[in-house]
Amino acid sequence: MPRDPSFDEVDVSDKPAEVSDREPLSQTDIDYLTTLNRQRLETLLAVDEAVVELMDVLEATGEAGNTLIVFTSDNGFLLGEHRIPGGKG
């Protein structure tokens, strides 16, 4: 799982109490987050495959040039950033 510097951050003294009062992530937390991240990536692969199928149908029916596909997203889930073991930020 890719980890940026905020993952299980060592020094949280500059963070609000809701973060700085947290204990470092346990190995159980890290294992859970690693599994969760893998499952999320597998789900995204299914989305990619569905988009390919959709584009194939649009091209086969001549509608690809008349179709606008829009992807949206939110800020996603926390995966250990700032010692937060999951959920929304």
mmCIF file of C-alpha atoms in Angstrom, residues 6 10 18 26 51:
data_model
loop_
_atom_site.group_PDB
_atom_site.id
_atom_site.type_symbol
_atom_site.label_atom_id
_atom_site.label_comp_id
_atom_site.label_asym_id
_atom_site.label_seq_id
_atom_site.Cartn_x
_atom_site.Cartn_y
_atom_site.Cartn_z
ATOM 1 C CA SER A 6 1.054 11.380 6.944
ATOM 2 C CA VAL A 10 5.122 9.931 14.089
ATOM 3 C CA GLU A 18 -8.510 14.699 17.964
ATOM 4 C CA SER A 26 -1.420 -1.028 15.715
ATOM 5 C CA VAL A 51 -16.037 1.619 -18.676
#
